[in-house]
PDB file of N, CA, C and O in Angstrom:
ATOM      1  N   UNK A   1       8.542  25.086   8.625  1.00 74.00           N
ATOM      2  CA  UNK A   1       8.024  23.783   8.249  1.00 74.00           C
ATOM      3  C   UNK A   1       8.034  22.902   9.501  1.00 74.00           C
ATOM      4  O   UNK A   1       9.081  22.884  10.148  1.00 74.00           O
ATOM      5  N   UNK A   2       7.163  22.289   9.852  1.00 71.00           N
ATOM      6  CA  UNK A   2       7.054  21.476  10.995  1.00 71.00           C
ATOM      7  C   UNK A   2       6.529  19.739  10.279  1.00 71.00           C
ATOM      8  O   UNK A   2       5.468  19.328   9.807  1.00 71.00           O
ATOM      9  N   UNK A   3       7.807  19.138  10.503  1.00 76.00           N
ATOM     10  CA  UNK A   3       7.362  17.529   9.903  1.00 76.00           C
ATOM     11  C   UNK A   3       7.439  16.722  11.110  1.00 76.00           C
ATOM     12  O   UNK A   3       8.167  17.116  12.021  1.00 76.00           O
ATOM     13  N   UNK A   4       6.666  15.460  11.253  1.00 72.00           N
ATOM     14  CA  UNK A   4       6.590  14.788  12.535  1.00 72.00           C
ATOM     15  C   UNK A   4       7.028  13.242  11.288  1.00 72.00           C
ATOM     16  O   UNK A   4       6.806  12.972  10.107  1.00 72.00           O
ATOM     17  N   UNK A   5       7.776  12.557  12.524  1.00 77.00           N
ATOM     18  CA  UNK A   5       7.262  11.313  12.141  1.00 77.00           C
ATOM     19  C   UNK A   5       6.504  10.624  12.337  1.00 77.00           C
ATOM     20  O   UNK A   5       6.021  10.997  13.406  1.00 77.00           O
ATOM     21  N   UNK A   6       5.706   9.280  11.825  1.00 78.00           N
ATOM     22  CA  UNK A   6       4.605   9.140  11.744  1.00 78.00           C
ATOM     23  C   UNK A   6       4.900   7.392  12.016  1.00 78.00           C
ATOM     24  O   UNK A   6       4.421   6.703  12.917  1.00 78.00           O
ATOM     25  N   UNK A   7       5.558   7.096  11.250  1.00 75.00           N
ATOM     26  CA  UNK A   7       5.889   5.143  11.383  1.00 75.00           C
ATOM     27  C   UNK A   7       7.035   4.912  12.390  1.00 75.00           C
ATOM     28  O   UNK A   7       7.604   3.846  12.152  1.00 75.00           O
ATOM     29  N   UNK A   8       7.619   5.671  13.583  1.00 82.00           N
ATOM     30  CA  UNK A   8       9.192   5.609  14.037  1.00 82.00           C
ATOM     31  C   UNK A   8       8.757   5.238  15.402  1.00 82.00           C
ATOM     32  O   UNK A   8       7.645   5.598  15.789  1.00 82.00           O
ATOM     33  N   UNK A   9       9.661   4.444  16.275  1.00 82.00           N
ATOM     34  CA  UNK A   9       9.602   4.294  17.316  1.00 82.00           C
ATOM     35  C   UNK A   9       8.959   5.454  18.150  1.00 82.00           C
ATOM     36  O   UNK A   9       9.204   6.659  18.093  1.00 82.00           O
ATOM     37  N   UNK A  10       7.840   4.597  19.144  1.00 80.00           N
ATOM     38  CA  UNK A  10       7.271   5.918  19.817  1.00 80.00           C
ATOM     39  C   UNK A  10       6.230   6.493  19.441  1.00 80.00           C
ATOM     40  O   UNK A  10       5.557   7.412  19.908  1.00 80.00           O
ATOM     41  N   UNK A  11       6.150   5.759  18.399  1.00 82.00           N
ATOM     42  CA  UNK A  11       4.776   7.025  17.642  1.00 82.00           C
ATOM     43  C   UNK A  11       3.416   5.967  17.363  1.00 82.00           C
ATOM     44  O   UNK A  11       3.509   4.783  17.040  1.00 82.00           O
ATOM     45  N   UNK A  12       2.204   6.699  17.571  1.00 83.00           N
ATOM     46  CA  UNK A  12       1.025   6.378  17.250  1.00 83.00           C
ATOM     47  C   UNK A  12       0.337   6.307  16.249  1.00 83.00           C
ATOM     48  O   UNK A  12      -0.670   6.999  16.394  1.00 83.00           O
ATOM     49  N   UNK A  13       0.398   5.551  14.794  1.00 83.00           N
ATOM     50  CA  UNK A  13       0.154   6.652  13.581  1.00 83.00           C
ATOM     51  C   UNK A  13      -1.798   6.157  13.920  1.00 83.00           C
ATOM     52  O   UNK A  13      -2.325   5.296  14.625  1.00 83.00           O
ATOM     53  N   UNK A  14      -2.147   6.853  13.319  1.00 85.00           N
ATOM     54  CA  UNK A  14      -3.796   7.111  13.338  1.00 85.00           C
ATOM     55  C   UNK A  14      -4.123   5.892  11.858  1.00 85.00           C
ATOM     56  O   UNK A  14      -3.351   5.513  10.978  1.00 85.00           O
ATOM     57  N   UNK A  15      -5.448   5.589  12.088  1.00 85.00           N
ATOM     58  CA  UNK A  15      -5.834   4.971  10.871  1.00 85.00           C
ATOM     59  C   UNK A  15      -5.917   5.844   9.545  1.00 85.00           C
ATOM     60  O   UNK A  15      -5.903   5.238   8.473  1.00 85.00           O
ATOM     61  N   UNK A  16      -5.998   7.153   9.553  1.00 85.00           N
ATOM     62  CA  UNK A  16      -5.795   8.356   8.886  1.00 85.00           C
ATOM     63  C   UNK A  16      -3.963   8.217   8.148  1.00 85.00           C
ATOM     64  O   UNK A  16      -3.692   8.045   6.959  1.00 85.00           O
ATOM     65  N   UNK A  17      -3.241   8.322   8.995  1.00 84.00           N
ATOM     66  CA  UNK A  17      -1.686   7.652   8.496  1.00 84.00           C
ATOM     67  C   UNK A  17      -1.492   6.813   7.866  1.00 84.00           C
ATOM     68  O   UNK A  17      -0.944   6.757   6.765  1.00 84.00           O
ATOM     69  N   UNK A  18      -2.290   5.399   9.027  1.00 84.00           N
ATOM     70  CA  UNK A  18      -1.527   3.977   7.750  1.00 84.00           C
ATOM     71  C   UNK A  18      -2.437   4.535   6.294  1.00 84.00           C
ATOM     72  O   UNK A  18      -1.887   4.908   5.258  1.00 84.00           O
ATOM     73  N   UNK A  19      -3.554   4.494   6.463  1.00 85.00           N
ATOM     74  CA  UNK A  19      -4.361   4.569   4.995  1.00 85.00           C
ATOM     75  C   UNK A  19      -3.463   5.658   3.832  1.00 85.00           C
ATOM     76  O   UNK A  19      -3.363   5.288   2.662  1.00 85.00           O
ATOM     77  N   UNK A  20      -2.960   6.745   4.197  1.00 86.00           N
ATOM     78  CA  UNK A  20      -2.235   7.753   3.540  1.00 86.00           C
ATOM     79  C   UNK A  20      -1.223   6.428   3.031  1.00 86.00           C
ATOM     80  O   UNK A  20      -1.477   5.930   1.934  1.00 86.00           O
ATOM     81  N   UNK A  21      -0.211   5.937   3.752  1.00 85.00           N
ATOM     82  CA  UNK A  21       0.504   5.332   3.476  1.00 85.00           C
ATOM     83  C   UNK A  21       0.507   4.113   2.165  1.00 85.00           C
ATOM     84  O   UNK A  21       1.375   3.873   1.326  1.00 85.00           O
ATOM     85  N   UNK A  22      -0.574   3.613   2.349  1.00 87.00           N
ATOM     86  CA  UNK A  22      -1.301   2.036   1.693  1.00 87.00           C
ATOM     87  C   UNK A  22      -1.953   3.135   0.624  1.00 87.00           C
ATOM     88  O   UNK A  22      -1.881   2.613  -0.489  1.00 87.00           O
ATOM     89  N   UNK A  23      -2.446   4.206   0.547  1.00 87.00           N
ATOM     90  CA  UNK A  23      -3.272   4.864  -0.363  1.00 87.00           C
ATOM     91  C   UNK A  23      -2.041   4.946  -1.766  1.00 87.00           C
ATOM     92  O   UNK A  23      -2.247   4.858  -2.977  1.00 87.00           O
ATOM     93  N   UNK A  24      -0.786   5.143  -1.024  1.00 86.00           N
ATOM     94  CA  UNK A  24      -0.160   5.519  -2.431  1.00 86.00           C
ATOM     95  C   UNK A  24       0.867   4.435  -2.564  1.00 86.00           C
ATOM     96  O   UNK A  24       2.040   4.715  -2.810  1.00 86.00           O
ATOM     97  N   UNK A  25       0.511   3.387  -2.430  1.00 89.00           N
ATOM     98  CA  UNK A  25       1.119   2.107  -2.815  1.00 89.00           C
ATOM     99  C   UNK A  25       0.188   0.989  -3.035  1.00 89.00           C
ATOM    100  O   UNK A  25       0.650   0.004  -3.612  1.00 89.00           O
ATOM    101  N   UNK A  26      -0.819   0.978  -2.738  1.00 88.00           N
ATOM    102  CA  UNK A  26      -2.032  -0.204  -3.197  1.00 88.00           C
ATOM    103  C   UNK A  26      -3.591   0.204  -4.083  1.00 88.00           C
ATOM    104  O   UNK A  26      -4.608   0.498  -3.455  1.00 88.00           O
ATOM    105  N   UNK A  27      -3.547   0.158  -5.558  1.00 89.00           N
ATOM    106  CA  UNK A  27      -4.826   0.458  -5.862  1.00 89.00           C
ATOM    107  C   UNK A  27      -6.365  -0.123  -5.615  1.00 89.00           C
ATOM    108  O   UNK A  27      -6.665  -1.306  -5.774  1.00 89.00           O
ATOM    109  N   UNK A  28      -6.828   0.404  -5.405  1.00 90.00           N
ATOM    110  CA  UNK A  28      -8.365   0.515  -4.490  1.00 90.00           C
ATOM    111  C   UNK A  28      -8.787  -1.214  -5.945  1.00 90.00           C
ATOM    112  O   UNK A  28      -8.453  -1.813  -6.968  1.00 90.00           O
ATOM    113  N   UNK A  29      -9.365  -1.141  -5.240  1.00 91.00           N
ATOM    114  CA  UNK A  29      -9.992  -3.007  -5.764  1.00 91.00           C
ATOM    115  C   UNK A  29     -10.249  -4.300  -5.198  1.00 91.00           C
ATOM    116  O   UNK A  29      -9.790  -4.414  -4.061  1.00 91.00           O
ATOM    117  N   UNK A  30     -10.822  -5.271  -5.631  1.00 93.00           N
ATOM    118  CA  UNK A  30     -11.075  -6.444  -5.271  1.00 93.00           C
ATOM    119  C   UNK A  30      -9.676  -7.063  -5.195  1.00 93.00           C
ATOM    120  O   UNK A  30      -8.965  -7.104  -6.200  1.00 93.00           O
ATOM    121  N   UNK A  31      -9.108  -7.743  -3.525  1.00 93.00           N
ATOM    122  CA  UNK A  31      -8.358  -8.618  -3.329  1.00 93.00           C
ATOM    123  C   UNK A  31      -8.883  -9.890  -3.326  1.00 93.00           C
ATOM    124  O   UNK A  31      -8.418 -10.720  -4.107  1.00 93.00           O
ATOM    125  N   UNK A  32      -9.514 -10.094  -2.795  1.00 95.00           N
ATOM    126  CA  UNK A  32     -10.205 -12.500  -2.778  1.00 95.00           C
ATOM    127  C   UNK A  32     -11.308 -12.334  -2.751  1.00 95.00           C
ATOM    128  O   UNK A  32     -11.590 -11.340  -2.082  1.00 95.00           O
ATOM    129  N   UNK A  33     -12.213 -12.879  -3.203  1.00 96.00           N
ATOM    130  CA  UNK A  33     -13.655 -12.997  -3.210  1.00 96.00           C
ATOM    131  C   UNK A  33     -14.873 -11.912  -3.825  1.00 96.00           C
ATOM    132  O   UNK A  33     -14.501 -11.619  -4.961  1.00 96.00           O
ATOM    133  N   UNK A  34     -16.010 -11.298  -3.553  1.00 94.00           N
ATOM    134  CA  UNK A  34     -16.523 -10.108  -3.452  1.00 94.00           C
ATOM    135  C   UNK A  34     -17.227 -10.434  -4.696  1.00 94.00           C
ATOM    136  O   UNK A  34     -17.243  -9.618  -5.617  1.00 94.00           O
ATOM    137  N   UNK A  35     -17.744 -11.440  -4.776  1.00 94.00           N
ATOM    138  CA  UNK A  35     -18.309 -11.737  -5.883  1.00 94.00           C
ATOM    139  C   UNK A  35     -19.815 -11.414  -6.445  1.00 94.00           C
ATOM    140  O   UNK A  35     -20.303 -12.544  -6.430  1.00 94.00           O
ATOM    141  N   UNK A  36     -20.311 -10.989  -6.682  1.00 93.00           N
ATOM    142  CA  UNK A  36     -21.478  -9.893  -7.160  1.00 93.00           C
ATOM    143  C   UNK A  36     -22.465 -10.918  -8.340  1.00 93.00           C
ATOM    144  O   UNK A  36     -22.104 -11.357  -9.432  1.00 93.00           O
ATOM    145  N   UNK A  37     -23.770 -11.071  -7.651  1.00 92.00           N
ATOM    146  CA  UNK A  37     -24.781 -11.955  -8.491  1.00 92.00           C
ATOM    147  C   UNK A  37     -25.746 -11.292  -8.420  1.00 92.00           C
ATOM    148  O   UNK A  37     -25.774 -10.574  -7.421  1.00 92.00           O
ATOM    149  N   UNK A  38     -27.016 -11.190  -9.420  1.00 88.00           N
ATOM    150  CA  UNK A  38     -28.123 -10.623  -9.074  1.00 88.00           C
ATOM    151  C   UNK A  38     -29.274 -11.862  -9.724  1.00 88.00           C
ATOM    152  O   UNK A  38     -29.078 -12.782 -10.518  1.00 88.00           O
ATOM    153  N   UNK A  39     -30.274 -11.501  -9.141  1.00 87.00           N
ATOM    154  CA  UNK A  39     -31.592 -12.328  -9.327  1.00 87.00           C
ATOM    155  C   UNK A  39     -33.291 -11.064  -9.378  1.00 87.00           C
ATOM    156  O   UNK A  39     -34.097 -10.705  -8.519  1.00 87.00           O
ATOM    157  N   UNK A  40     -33.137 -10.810 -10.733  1.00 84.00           N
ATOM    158  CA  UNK A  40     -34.863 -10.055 -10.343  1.00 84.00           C
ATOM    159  C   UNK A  40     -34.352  -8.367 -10.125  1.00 84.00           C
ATOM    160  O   UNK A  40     -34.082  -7.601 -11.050  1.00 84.00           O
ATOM    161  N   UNK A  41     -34.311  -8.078  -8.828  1.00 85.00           N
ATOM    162  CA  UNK A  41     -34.229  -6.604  -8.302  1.00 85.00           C
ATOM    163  C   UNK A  41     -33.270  -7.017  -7.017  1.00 85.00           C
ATOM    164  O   UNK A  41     -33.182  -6.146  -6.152  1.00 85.00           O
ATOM    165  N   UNK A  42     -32.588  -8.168  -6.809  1.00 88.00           N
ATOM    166  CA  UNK A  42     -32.053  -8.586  -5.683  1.00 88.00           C
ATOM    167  C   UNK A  42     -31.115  -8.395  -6.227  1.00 88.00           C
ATOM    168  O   UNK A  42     -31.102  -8.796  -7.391  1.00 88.00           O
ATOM    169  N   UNK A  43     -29.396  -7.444  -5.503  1.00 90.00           N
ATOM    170  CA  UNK A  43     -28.323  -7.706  -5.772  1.00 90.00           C
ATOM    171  C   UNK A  43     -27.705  -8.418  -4.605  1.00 90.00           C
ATOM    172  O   UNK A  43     -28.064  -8.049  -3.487  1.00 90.00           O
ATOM    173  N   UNK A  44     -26.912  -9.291  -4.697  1.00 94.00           N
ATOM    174  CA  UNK A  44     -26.162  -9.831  -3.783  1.00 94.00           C
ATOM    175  C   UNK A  44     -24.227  -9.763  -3.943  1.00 94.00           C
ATOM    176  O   UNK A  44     -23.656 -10.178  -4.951  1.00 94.00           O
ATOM    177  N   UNK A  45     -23.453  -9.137  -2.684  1.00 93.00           N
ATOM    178  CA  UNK A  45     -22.337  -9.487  -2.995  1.00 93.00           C
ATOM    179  C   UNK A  45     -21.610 -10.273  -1.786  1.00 93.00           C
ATOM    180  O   UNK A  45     -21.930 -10.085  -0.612  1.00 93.00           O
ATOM    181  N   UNK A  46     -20.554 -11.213  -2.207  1.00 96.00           N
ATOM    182  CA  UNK A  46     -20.546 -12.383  -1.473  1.00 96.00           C
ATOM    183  C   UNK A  46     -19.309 -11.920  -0.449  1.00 96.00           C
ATOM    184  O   UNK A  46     -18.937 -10.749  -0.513  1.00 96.00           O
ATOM    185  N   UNK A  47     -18.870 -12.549   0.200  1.00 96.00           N
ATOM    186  CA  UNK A  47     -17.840 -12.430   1.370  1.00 96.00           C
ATOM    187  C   UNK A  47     -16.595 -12.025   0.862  1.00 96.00           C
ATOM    188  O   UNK A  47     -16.665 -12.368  -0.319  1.00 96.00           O
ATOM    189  N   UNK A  48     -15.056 -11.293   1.108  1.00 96.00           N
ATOM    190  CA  UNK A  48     -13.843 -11.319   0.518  1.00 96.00           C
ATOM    191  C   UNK A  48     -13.484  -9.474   1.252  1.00 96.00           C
ATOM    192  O   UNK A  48     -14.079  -8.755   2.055  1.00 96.00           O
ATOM    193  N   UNK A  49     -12.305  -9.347   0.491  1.00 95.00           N
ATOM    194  CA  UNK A  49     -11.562  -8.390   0.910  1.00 95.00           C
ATOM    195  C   UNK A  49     -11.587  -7.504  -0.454  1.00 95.00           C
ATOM    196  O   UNK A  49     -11.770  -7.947  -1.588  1.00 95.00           O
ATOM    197  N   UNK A  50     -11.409  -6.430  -0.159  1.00 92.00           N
ATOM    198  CA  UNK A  50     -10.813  -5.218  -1.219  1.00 92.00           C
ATOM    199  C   UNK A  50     -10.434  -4.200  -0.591  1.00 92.00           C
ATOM    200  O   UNK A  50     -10.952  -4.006   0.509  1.00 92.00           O
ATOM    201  N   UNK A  51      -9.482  -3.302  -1.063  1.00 91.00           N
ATOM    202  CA  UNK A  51      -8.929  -2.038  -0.676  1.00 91.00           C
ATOM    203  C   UNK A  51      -9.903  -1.039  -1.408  1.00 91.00           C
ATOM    204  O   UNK A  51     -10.281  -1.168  -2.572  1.00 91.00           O
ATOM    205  N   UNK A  52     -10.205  -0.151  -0.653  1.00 89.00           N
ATOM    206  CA  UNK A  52     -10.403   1.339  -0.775  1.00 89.00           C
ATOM    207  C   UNK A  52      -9.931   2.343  -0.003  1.00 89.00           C
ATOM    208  O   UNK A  52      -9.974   2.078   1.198  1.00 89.00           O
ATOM    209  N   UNK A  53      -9.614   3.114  -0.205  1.00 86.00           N
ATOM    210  CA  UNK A  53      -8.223   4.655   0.272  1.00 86.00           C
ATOM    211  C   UNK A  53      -7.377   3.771   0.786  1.00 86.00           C
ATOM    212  O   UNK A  53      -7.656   3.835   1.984  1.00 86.00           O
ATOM    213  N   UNK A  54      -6.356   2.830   0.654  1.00 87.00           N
ATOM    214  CA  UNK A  54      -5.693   2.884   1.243  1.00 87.00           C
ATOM    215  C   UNK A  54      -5.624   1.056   2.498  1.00 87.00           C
ATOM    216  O   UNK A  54      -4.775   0.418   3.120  1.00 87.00           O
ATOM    217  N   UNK A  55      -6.857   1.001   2.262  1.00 87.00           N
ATOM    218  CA  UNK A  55      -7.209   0.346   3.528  1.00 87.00           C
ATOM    219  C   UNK A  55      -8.015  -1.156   2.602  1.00 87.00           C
ATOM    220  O   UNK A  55      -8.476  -1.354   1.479  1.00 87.00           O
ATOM    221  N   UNK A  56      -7.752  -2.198   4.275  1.00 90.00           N
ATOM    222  CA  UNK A  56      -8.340  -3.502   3.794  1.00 90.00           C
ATOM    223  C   UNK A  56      -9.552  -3.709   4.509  1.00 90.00           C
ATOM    224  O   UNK A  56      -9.626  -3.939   5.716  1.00 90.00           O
ATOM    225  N   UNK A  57     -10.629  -3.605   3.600  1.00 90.00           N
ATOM    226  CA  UNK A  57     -12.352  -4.013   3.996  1.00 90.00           C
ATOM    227  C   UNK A  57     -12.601  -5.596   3.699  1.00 90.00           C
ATOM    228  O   UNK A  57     -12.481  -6.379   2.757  1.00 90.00           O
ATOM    229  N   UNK A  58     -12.882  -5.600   4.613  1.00 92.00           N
ATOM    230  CA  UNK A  58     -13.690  -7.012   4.967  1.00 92.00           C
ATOM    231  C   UNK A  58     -15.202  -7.307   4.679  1.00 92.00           C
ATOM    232  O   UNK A  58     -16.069  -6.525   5.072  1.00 92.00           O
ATOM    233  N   UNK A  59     -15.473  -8.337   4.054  1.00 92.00           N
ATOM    234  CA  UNK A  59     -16.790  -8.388   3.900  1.00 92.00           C
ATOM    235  C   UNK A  59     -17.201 -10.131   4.195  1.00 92.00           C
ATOM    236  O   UNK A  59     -17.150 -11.084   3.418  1.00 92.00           O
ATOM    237  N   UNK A  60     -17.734 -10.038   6.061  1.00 93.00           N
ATOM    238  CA  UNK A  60     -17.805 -11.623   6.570  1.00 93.00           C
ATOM    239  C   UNK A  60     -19.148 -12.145   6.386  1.00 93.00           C
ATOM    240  O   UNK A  60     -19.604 -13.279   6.530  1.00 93.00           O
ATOM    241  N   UNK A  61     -19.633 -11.122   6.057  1.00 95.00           N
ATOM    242  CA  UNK A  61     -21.192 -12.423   5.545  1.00 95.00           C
ATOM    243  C   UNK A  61     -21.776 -11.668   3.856  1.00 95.00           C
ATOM    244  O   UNK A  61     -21.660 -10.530   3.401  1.00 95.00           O
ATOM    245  N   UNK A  62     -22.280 -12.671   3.418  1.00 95.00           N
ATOM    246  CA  UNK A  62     -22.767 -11.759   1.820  1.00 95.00           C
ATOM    247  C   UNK A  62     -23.942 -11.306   2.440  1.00 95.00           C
ATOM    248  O   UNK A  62     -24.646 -11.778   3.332  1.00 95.00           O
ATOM    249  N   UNK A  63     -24.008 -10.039   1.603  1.00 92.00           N
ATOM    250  CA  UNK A  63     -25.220  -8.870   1.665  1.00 92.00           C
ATOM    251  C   UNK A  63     -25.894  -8.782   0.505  1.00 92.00           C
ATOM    252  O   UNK A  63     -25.292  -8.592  -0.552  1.00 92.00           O
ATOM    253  N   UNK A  64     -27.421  -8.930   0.577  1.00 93.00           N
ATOM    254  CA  UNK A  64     -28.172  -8.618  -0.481  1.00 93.00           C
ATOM    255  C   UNK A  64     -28.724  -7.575  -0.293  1.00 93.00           C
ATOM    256  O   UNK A  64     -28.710  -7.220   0.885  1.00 93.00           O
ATOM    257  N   UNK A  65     -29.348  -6.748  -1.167  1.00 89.00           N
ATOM    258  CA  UNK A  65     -29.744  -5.493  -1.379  1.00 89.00           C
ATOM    259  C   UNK A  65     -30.921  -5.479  -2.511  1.00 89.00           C
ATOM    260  O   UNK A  65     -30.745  -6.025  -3.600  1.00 89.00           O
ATOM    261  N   UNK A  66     -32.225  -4.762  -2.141  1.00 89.00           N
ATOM    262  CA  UNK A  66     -32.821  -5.064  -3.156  1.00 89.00           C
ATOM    263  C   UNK A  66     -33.248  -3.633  -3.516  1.00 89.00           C
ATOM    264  O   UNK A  66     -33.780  -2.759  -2.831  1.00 89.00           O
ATOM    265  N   UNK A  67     -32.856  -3.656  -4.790  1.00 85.00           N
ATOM    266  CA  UNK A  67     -32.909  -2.059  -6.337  1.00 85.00           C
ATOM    267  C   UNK A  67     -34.439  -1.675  -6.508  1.00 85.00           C
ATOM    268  O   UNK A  67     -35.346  -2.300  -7.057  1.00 85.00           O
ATOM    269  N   UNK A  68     -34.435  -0.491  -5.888  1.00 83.00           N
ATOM    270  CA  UNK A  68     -35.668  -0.447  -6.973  1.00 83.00           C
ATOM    271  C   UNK A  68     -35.105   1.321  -7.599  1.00 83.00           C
ATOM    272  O   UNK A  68     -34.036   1.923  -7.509  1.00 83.00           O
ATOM    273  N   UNK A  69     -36.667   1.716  -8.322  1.00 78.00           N
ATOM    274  CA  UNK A  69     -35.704   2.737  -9.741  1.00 78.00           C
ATOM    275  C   UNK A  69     -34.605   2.647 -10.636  1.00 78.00           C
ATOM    276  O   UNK A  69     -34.054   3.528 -11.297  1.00 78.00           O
ATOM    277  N   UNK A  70     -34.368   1.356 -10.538  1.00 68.00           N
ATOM    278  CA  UNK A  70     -33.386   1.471 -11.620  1.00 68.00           C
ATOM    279  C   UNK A  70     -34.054   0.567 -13.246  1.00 68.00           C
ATOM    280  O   UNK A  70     -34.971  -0.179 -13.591  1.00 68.00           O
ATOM    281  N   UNK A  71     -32.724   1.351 -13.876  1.00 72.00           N
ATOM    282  CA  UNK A  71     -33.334   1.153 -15.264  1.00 72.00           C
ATOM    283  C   UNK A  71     -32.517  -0.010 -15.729  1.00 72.00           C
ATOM    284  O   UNK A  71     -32.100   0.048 -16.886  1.00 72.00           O
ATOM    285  N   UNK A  72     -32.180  -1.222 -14.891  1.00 70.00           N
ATOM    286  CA  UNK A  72     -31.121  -1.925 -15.351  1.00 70.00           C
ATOM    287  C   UNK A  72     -29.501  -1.600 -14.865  1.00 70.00           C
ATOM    288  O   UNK A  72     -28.578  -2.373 -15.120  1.00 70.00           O
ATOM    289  N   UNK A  73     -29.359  -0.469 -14.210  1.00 77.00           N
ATOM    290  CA  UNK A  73     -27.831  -0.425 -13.747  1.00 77.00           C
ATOM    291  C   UNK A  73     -28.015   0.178 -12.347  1.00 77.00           C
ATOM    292  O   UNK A  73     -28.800   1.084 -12.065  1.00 77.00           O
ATOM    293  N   UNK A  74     -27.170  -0.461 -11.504  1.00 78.00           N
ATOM    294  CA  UNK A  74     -27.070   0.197  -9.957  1.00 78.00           C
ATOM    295  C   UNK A  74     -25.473   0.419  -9.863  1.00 78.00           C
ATOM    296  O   UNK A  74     -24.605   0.205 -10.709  1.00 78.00           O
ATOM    297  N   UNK A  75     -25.386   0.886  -8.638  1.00 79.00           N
ATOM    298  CA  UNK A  75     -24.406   1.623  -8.129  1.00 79.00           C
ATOM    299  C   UNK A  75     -24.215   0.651  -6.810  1.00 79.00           C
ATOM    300  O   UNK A  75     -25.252   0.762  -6.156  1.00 79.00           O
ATOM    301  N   UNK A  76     -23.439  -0.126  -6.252  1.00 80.00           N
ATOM    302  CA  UNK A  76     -23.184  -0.242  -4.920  1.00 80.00           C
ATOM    303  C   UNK A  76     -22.168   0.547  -3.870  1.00 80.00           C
ATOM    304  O   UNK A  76     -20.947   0.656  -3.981  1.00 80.00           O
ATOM    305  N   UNK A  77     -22.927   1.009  -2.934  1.00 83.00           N
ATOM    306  CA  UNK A  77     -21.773   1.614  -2.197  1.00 83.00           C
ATOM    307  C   UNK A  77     -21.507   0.925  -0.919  1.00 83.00           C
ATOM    308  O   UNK A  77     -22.234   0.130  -0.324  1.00 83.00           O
ATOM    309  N   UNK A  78     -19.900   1.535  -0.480  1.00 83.00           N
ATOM    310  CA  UNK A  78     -19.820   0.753   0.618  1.00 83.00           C
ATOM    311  C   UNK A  78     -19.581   1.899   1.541  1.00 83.00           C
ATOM    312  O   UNK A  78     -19.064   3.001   1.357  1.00 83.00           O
ATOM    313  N   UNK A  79     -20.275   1.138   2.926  1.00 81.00           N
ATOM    314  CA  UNK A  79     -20.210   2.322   4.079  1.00 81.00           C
ATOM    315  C   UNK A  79     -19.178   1.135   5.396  1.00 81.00           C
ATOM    316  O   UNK A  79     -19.270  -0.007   5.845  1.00 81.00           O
ATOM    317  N   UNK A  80     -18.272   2.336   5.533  1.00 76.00           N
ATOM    318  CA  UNK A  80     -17.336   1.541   6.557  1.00 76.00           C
ATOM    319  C   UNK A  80     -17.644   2.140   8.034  1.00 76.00           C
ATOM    320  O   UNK A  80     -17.758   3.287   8.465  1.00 76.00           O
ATOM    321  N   UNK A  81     -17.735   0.736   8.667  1.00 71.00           N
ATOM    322  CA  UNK A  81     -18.133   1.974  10.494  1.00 71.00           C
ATOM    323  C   UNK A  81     -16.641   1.735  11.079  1.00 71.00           C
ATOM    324  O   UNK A  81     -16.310   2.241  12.151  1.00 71.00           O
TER     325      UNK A  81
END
């Protein structure tokens, strides 16, 4: 068995680590803001924070998005760079 530490003096943890870490102590969701309006085929969601795996996403300007094919329900996804 080979275990390393990961949070200890000396050590580098990867964004891969903290997220493991925050993954199994914070459930994925809306923290402040992220507020979601639509108009027509326009979805818009507004500025705020939420966790997904683990981790805190930022969202500094609202993004609109405009649907088409749908029958009344969309899906938003989020892509992190």
């Amino acid at each position: 068995m080979s275990i390393a530490g990961v949070t200890f003096d000396n050590q580098s943890p990867t964004a891969k680590d903290h997220g493991a870490l925050f993954a199994g102590i914070l459930t994925d969701g809306i923290i402040q803001g992220c507020g979601i309006s639509y108009s027509g085929t326009n979805v818009t969601i507004a500025t705020g924070y939420y966790i997904a795996a683990g981790r805190l996403c930022k969202i500094s300007a609202a993004e609109t998005k405009v649907l088409t094919g749908t029958s009344g329900y969309a899906r938003l996804i989020a892509a992190v760079d």
